[in-house]
Amino acid sequence: MKLGVDTLVELLKAAGEPTRLRLLMLLSSGDLTVTDLTEILGQSQPRISRHLKLLAEADLIDRYQEGAWAYFRLKQDGAGATLIRILLDAAEDSDPVLQRDRDRLTGVKRARAEKAQAYFSRNASEWDELRRLHVNDADVEAALLQIVGTEPVEAMLDLGTGTGRILQLLAPRYRRAIGIDASRDMLAVARSNLDKEGILSASVRHGDILNLPLDAADYDLVTIHQVLHFLEEPELALAEAARMLKTGGRLAIIDLAPHAHEYLRDEHAHVRLGFSRGVMAEWLARQGLSVEDVIDLPPESAAGRGLTVTIWLARRMAANAETPQDQPLALTGSR
């Protein structure tokens, strides 16, 4: 993208100050709060906030709110993004100031990881029990990669991102991605996992998947992994997912097939006991989505108590397109 002289000068003015350049370098490594940046740079919060405000006004960084916390990250798109990347790449890695910043950033991320791991450990026994009921995660992930295929993904959205595992799994397929979750504890886990994997093309945000704080029709791929059975009205989540998709964009849903394990309602907060192919296809059609593929993954062994995992892939049709009622669905079937 070519820039006019005035725009170039303004961008260089915004970045051309030592503290702001250090901030841009740090924010190129992931999402950070004012508190994180204050700790790393050893400067006052008002000073850091003032510099961040100038960078945001120059459209060089993104800011998003998560409860009482505001997170910042380097802009991924826009007029200045490419220029700033060039400037940051030109920085000398051995510069003592930048090296000290990186060391302190490592400490901040380590503390974040330890806190996230503590939460994960407190809840691990419950998650392990549920995993034993259905097909192992590796098989589910392999099937998801198969059904999504190699179609290019400019922008991906993961609803109910949890630990951020789907963002990690599909990282080679997308250019940029966002994960949304209502649990700030789970977002801490997800951020830690993305940090450990060095994934900078994805970020996670706090939000309600029934009322997304995002621009509509902006995503090529939306994923919903083991979320719908916790919702009173899964159709509302599907409507929001459909609203986020570009025409021709795809929705991948991973959830449970119908089952009779009533105890999951009381012990694990399941509201819905799975979803049939027919019901899901009907719901998706109401949102202008056409089912392209379905895969069933039955449990390998669970002494008759197992849960089948189903993966649906649907595509958003053009606004004037009609649901292909008379065309057979391309169903892959059971594994």
GROMACS .gro file of C-alpha atoms in nm:
model
  335
    1MET     CA    1   0.000   0.000   0.000
    2LYS     CA    2   0.148   0.335  -0.109
    3LEU     CA    3   0.128   0.631   0.128
    4GLY     CA    4   0.121   1.005   0.059
    5VAL     CA    5   0.395   1.232   0.192
    6ASP     CA    6   0.173   1.385   0.461
    7THR     CA    7   0.062   1.044   0.584
    8LEU     CA    8   0.419   0.915   0.592
    9VAL     CA    9   0.534   1.215   0.793
   10GLU     CA   10   0.253   1.178   1.047
   11LEU     CA   11   0.322   0.806   1.090
   12LEU     CA   12   0.693   0.865   1.134
   13LYS     CA   13   0.623   1.142   1.388
   14ALA     CA   14   0.402   0.906   1.586
   15ALA     CA   15   0.662   0.628   1.588
   16GLY     CA   16   0.970   0.851   1.601
   17GLU     CA   17   1.004   0.887   1.977
   18PRO     CA   18   1.205   0.642   2.193
   19THR     CA   19   0.928   0.536   2.431
   20ARG     CA   20   0.671   0.500   2.154
   21LEU     CA   21   0.912   0.296   1.943
   22ARG     CA   22   0.975   0.068   2.242
   23LEU     CA   23   0.599   0.036   2.294
   24LEU     CA   24   0.550  -0.063   1.930
   25MET     CA   25   0.825  -0.323   1.961
   26LEU     CA   26   0.664  -0.473   2.272
   27LEU     CA   27   0.314  -0.471   2.122
   28SER     CA   28   0.444  -0.656   1.817
   29SER     CA   29   0.489  -0.951   2.056
   30GLY     CA   30   0.124  -0.977   2.161
   31ASP     CA   31  -0.151  -0.818   2.369
   32LEU     CA   32  -0.042  -0.617   2.674
   33THR     CA   33  -0.211  -0.392   2.929
   34VAL     CA   34  -0.099  -0.050   3.052
   35THR     CA   35   0.007  -0.221   3.376
   36ASP     CA   36   0.223  -0.468   3.181
   37LEU     CA   37   0.385  -0.189   2.981
   38THR     CA   38   0.441   0.026   3.291
   39GLU     CA   39   0.617  -0.264   3.462
   40ILE     CA   40   0.835  -0.337   3.159
   41LEU     CA   41   0.937   0.020   3.074
   42GLY     CA   42   0.958   0.145   3.433
   43GLN     CA   43   0.763   0.462   3.350
   44SER     CA   44   0.453   0.611   3.509
   45GLN     CA   45   0.108   0.496   3.404
   46PRO     CA   46  -0.004   0.845   3.288
   47ARG     CA   47   0.307   0.873   3.069
   48ILE     CA   48   0.253   0.529   2.913
   49SER     CA   49  -0.118   0.603   2.862
   50ARG     CA   50  -0.037   0.929   2.687
   51HIS     CA   51   0.202   0.758   2.445
   52LEU     CA   52  -0.053   0.482   2.377
   53LYS     CA   53  -0.317   0.744   2.304
   54LEU     CA   54  -0.093   0.905   2.041
   55LEU     CA   55  -0.018   0.568   1.880
   56ALA     CA   56  -0.388   0.482   1.873
   57GLU     CA   57  -0.474   0.818   1.716
   58ALA     CA   58  -0.216   0.744   1.445
   59ASP     CA   59  -0.395   0.410   1.387
   60LEU     CA   60  -0.080   0.213   1.468
   61ILE     CA   61  -0.224   0.009   1.756
   62ASP     CA   62  -0.557  -0.148   1.849
   63ARG     CA   63  -0.721  -0.101   2.188
   64TYR     CA   64  -0.997  -0.316   2.333
   65GLN     CA   65  -1.161  -0.328   2.672
   66GLU     CA   66  -1.187  -0.637   2.891
   67GLY     CA   67  -1.377  -0.547   3.204
   68ALA     CA   68  -1.164  -0.299   3.397
   69TRP     CA   69  -0.859  -0.377   3.182
   70ALA     CA   70  -0.767  -0.228   2.846
   71TYR     CA   71  -0.549  -0.438   2.616
   72PHE     CA   72  -0.333  -0.304   2.333
   73ARG     CA   73  -0.172  -0.473   2.033
   74LEU     CA   74   0.010  -0.368   1.718
   75LYS     CA   75  -0.225  -0.298   1.429
   76GLN     CA   76  -0.234  -0.590   1.186
   77ASP     CA   77  -0.384  -0.402   0.891
   78GLY     CA   78  -0.406  -0.046   0.766
   79ALA     CA   79  -0.192   0.221   0.607
   80GLY     CA   80   0.077   0.224   0.872
   81ALA     CA   81   0.102  -0.144   0.961
   82THR     CA   82   0.347  -0.236   0.685
   83LEU     CA   83   0.564   0.070   0.743
   84ILE     CA   84   0.587   0.004   1.118
   85ARG     CA   85   0.682  -0.358   1.057
   86ILE     CA   86   0.967  -0.238   0.834
   87LEU     CA   87   1.086   0.002   1.105
   88LEU     CA   88   1.073  -0.265   1.374
   89ASP     CA   89   1.258  -0.515   1.156
   90ALA     CA   90   1.534  -0.257   1.112
   91ALA     CA   91   1.595  -0.235   1.488
   92GLU     CA   92   1.919  -0.386   1.617
   93ASP     CA   93   1.840  -0.697   1.823
   94SER     CA   94   2.143  -0.644   2.044
   95ASP     CA   95   2.041  -0.291   2.144
   96PRO     CA   96   2.066  -0.295   2.528
   97VAL     CA   97   1.742  -0.101   2.582
   98LEU     CA   98   1.539  -0.332   2.357
   99GLN     CA   99   1.708  -0.638   2.507
  100ARG     CA  100   1.614  -0.523   2.858
  101ASP     CA  101   1.255  -0.467   2.742
  102ARG     CA  102   1.244  -0.820   2.596
  103ASP     CA  103   1.377  -0.969   2.920
  104ARG     CA  104   1.114  -0.788   3.125
  105LEU     CA  105   0.844  -0.889   2.874
  106THR     CA  106   0.950  -1.250   2.922
  107GLY     CA  107   0.901  -1.207   3.297
  108VAL     CA  108   0.553  -1.058   3.250
  109LYS     CA  109   0.451  -1.343   3.020
  110ARG     CA  110   0.594  -1.599   3.261
  111ALA     CA  111   0.383  -1.459   3.547
  112ARG     CA  112   0.079  -1.461   3.316
  113ALA     CA  113   0.145  -1.825   3.227
  114GLU     CA  114   0.181  -1.929   3.591
  115LYS     CA  115  -0.149  -1.766   3.681
  116ALA     CA  116  -0.324  -1.927   3.386
  117GLN     CA  117  -0.181  -2.268   3.468
  118ALA     CA  118  -0.305  -2.241   3.826
  119TYR     CA  119  -0.659  -2.186   3.702
  120PHE     CA  120  -0.629  -2.467   3.448
  121SER     CA  121  -0.501  -2.708   3.713
  122ARG     CA  122  -0.794  -2.632   3.944
  123ASN     CA  123  -1.037  -2.737   3.671
  124ALA     CA  124  -0.837  -3.010   3.498
  125SER     CA  125  -1.009  -3.302   3.672
  126GLU     CA  126  -1.351  -3.196   3.540
  127TRP     CA  127  -1.223  -3.154   3.184
  128ASP     CA  128  -1.041  -3.488   3.197
  129GLU     CA  129  -1.360  -3.665   3.302
  130LEU     CA  130  -1.551  -3.524   3.005
  131ARG     CA  131  -1.271  -3.610   2.764
  132ARG     CA  132  -1.290  -3.976   2.866
  133LEU     CA  133  -1.650  -3.988   2.746
  134HIS     CA  134  -1.583  -3.904   2.382
  135VAL     CA  135  -1.332  -3.957   2.106
  136ASN     CA  136  -0.984  -3.827   2.189
  137ASP     CA  137  -0.891  -3.471   2.103
  138ALA     CA  138  -0.631  -3.571   1.843
  139ASP     CA  139  -0.894  -3.747   1.633
  140VAL     CA  140  -1.134  -3.454   1.659
  141GLU     CA  141  -0.861  -3.211   1.556
  142ALA     CA  142  -0.756  -3.428   1.262
  143ALA     CA  143  -1.116  -3.443   1.144
  144LEU     CA  144  -1.154  -3.066   1.179
  145LEU     CA  145  -0.842  -3.007   0.970
  146GLN     CA  146  -0.979  -3.247   0.711
  147ILE     CA  147  -1.320  -3.085   0.687
  148VAL     CA  148  -1.182  -2.728   0.680
  149GLY     CA  149  -0.931  -2.823   0.412
  150THR     CA  150  -0.677  -2.587   0.261
  151GLU     CA  151  -0.907  -2.309   0.141
  152PRO     CA  152  -0.730  -1.977   0.216
  153VAL     CA  153  -0.854  -1.797   0.528
  154GLU     CA  154  -0.789  -1.423   0.549
  155ALA     CA  155  -0.974  -1.377   0.880
  156MET     CA  156  -1.097  -1.635   1.132
  157LEU     CA  157  -1.319  -1.602   1.439
  158ASP     CA  158  -1.333  -1.862   1.718
  159LEU     CA  159  -1.642  -1.832   1.940
  160GLY     CA  160  -1.607  -1.963   2.294
  161THR     CA  161  -1.235  -1.997   2.239
  162GLY     CA  162  -1.162  -2.145   2.582
  163THR     CA  163  -0.793  -2.240   2.598
  164GLY     CA  164  -0.738  -2.107   2.246
  165ARG     CA  165  -0.668  -2.457   2.114
  166ILE     CA  166  -0.857  -2.404   1.786
  167LEU     CA  167  -0.663  -2.081   1.726
  168GLN     CA  168  -0.342  -2.280   1.770
  169LEU     CA  169  -0.455  -2.571   1.554
  170LEU     CA  170  -0.561  -2.358   1.258
  171ALA     CA  171  -0.282  -2.098   1.285
  172PRO     CA  172  -0.114  -2.218   0.961
  173ARG     CA  173  -0.443  -2.166   0.773
  174TYR     CA  174  -0.533  -1.804   0.859
  175ARG     CA  175  -0.368  -1.464   0.822
  176ARG     CA  176  -0.539  -1.312   1.126
  177ALA     CA  177  -0.777  -1.446   1.390
  178ILE     CA  178  -0.972  -1.347   1.700
  179GLY     CA  179  -1.101  -1.570   1.979
  180ILE     CA  180  -1.397  -1.462   2.193
  181ASP     CA  181  -1.480  -1.598   2.538
  182ALA     CA  182  -1.693  -1.487   2.834
  183SER     CA  183  -1.447  -1.620   3.093
  184ARG     CA  184  -1.156  -1.395   3.177
  185ASP     CA  185  -0.981  -1.689   3.345
  186MET     CA  186  -1.001  -1.889   3.023
  187LEU     CA  187  -0.878  -1.590   2.823
  188ALA     CA  188  -0.571  -1.582   3.048
  189VAL     CA  189  -0.511  -1.948   2.963
  190ALA     CA  190  -0.559  -1.880   2.592
  191ARG     CA  191  -0.319  -1.583   2.593
  192SER     CA  192  -0.059  -1.792   2.770
  193ASN     CA  193  -0.096  -2.073   2.518
  194LEU     CA  194  -0.066  -1.835   2.222
  195ASP     CA  195   0.242  -1.681   2.381
  196LYS     CA  196   0.405  -2.023   2.426
  197GLU     CA  197   0.339  -2.113   2.064
  198GLY     CA  198   0.464  -1.775   1.939
  199ILE     CA  199   0.137  -1.710   1.752
  200LEU     CA  200   0.115  -1.337   1.681
  201SER     CA  201  -0.154  -1.351   1.413
  202ALA     CA  202  -0.426  -1.429   1.671
  203SER     CA  203  -0.562  -1.242   1.971
  204VAL     CA  204  -0.836  -1.316   2.223
  205ARG     CA  205  -1.100  -1.084   2.365
  206HIS     CA  206  -1.367  -1.088   2.631
  207GLY     CA  207  -1.717  -1.084   2.488
  208ASP     CA  208  -2.064  -1.233   2.467
  209ILE     CA  209  -2.094  -1.469   2.170
  210LEU     CA  210  -2.465  -1.380   2.154
  211ASN     CA  211  -2.382  -1.011   2.108
  212LEU     CA  212  -2.043  -0.984   1.945
  213PRO     CA  213  -1.846  -0.656   1.963
  214LEU     CA  214  -1.715  -0.703   1.608
  215ASP     CA  215  -1.783  -0.585   1.255
  216ALA     CA  216  -2.029  -0.800   1.061
  217ALA     CA  217  -1.941  -0.986   0.741
  218ASP     CA  218  -1.568  -0.965   0.817
  219TYR     CA  219  -1.465  -1.331   0.849
  220ASP     CA  220  -1.394  -1.615   0.607
  221LEU     CA  221  -1.414  -1.885   0.875
  222VAL     CA  222  -1.597  -1.899   1.208
  223THR     CA  223  -1.553  -2.192   1.448
  224ILE     CA  224  -1.767  -2.295   1.747
  225HIS     CA  225  -1.604  -2.577   1.941
  226GLN     CA  226  -1.802  -2.756   2.215
  227VAL     CA  227  -2.000  -2.446   2.309
  228LEU     CA  228  -2.358  -2.482   2.182
  229HIS     CA  229  -2.463  -2.750   2.431
  230PHE     CA  230  -2.406  -2.499   2.714
  231LEU     CA  231  -2.656  -2.250   2.568
  232GLU     CA  232  -3.029  -2.214   2.631
  233GLU     CA  233  -3.076  -2.081   2.277
  234PRO     CA  234  -2.803  -2.216   2.047
  235GLU     CA  235  -2.977  -2.061   1.748
  236LEU     CA  236  -2.885  -1.713   1.874
  237ALA     CA  237  -2.517  -1.806   1.866
  238LEU     CA  238  -2.558  -1.944   1.514
  239ALA     CA  239  -2.727  -1.619   1.407
  240GLU     CA  240  -2.434  -1.416   1.542
  241ALA     CA  241  -2.185  -1.651   1.374
  242ALA     CA  242  -2.370  -1.615   1.043
  243ARG     CA  243  -2.371  -1.235   1.082
  244MET     CA  244  -1.992  -1.239   1.113
  245LEU     CA  245  -1.937  -1.434   0.789
  246LYS     CA  246  -1.858  -1.287   0.452
  247THR     CA  247  -2.065  -1.417   0.162
  248GLY     CA  248  -1.911  -1.752   0.082
  249GLY     CA  249  -1.756  -1.773   0.430
  250ARG     CA  250  -1.774  -2.096   0.626
  251LEU     CA  251  -1.890  -2.200   0.972
  252ALA     CA  252  -1.737  -2.506   1.142
  253ILE     CA  253  -1.925  -2.643   1.444
  254ILE     CA  254  -1.784  -2.912   1.671
  255ASP     CA  255  -2.033  -3.044   1.926
  256LEU     CA  256  -2.204  -3.354   2.060
  257ALA     CA  257  -2.450  -3.578   1.879
  258PRO     CA  258  -2.777  -3.657   2.065
  259HIS     CA  259  -2.724  -3.861   2.383
  260ALA     CA  260  -2.907  -3.955   2.704
  261HIS     CA  261  -2.654  -3.863   2.973
  262GLU     CA  262  -2.886  -3.650   3.189
  263TYR     CA  263  -2.631  -3.618   3.468
  264LEU     CA  264  -2.429  -3.383   3.248
  265ARG     CA  265  -2.697  -3.119   3.301
  266ASP     CA  266  -2.645  -3.107   3.678
  267GLU     CA  267  -2.277  -3.196   3.707
  268HIS     CA  268  -2.132  -3.015   3.405
  269ALA     CA  269  -2.387  -2.742   3.321
  270HIS     CA  270  -2.490  -2.895   2.988
  271VAL     CA  271  -2.820  -2.742   2.878
  272ARG     CA  272  -2.864  -2.941   2.555
  273LEU     CA  273  -2.799  -3.314   2.527
  274GLY     CA  274  -2.646  -3.299   2.181
  275PHE     CA  275  -2.773  -3.200   1.836
  276SER     CA  276  -2.901  -3.411   1.550
  277ARG     CA  277  -2.795  -3.358   1.191
  278GLY     CA  278  -3.149  -3.264   1.092
  279VAL     CA  279  -3.198  -3.002   1.363
  280MET     CA  280  -2.860  -2.843   1.298
  281ALA     CA  281  -2.918  -2.831   0.920
  282GLU     CA  282  -3.257  -2.663   0.979
  283TRP     CA  283  -3.111  -2.404   1.215
  284LEU     CA  284  -2.826  -2.326   0.976
  285ALA     CA  285  -3.063  -2.292   0.679
  286ARG     CA  286  -3.263  -2.030   0.871
  287GLN     CA  287  -2.944  -1.823   0.894
  288GLY     CA  288  -2.869  -1.847   0.523
  289LEU     CA  289  -2.610  -2.121   0.567
  290SER     CA  290  -2.594  -2.436   0.358
  291VAL     CA  291  -2.443  -2.752   0.510
  292GLU     CA  292  -2.159  -2.881   0.294
  293ASP     CA  293  -2.018  -3.163   0.505
  294VAL     CA  294  -2.077  -3.354   0.828
  295ILE     CA  295  -1.848  -3.596   1.011
  296ASP     CA  296  -1.949  -3.817   1.306
  297LEU     CA  297  -1.675  -3.934   1.545
  298PRO     CA  298  -1.803  -4.210   1.775
  299PRO     CA  299  -1.607  -4.289   2.094
  300GLU     CA  300  -1.357  -4.572   2.066
  301SER     CA  301  -1.434  -4.710   2.409
  302ALA     CA  302  -1.638  -4.581   2.700
  303ALA     CA  303  -1.819  -4.893   2.823
  304GLY     CA  304  -2.143  -4.789   2.653
  305ARG     CA  305  -2.135  -4.443   2.809
  306GLY     CA  306  -1.955  -4.267   2.529
  307LEU     CA  307  -2.047  -3.950   2.344
  308THR     CA  308  -2.029  -3.907   1.969
  309VAL     CA  309  -1.871  -3.585   1.847
  310THR     CA  310  -2.012  -3.433   1.526
  311ILE     CA  311  -1.848  -3.174   1.304
  312TRP     CA  312  -2.061  -2.966   1.068
  313LEU     CA  313  -1.926  -2.741   0.792
  314ALA     CA  314  -2.167  -2.486   0.642
  315ARG     CA  315  -2.124  -2.199   0.398
  316ARG     CA  316  -2.295  -1.860   0.391
  317MET     CA  317  -2.489  -1.821   0.069
  318ALA     CA  318  -2.545  -1.498  -0.122
  319ALA     CA  319  -2.834  -1.290   0.010
  320ASN     CA  320  -3.055  -1.378  -0.288
  321ALA     CA  321  -2.964  -1.747  -0.290
  322GLU     CA  322  -3.220  -2.006  -0.188
  323THR     CA  323  -3.145  -2.300   0.037
  324PRO     CA  324  -3.079  -2.597  -0.192
  325GLN     CA  325  -3.363  -2.805  -0.051
  326ASP     CA  326  -3.363  -3.050  -0.338
  327GLN     CA  327  -2.988  -3.107  -0.344
  328PRO     CA  328  -2.839  -3.388  -0.134
  329LEU     CA  329  -2.590  -3.282   0.130
  330ALA     CA  330  -2.230  -3.392   0.085
  331LEU     CA  331  -2.203  -3.589   0.407
  332THR     CA  332  -1.878  -3.762   0.490
  333GLY     CA  333  -2.051  -3.980   0.749
  334SER     CA  334  -1.898  -4.162   1.043
  335ARG     CA  335  -1.528  -4.210   1.078
   0.00000   0.00000   0.00000
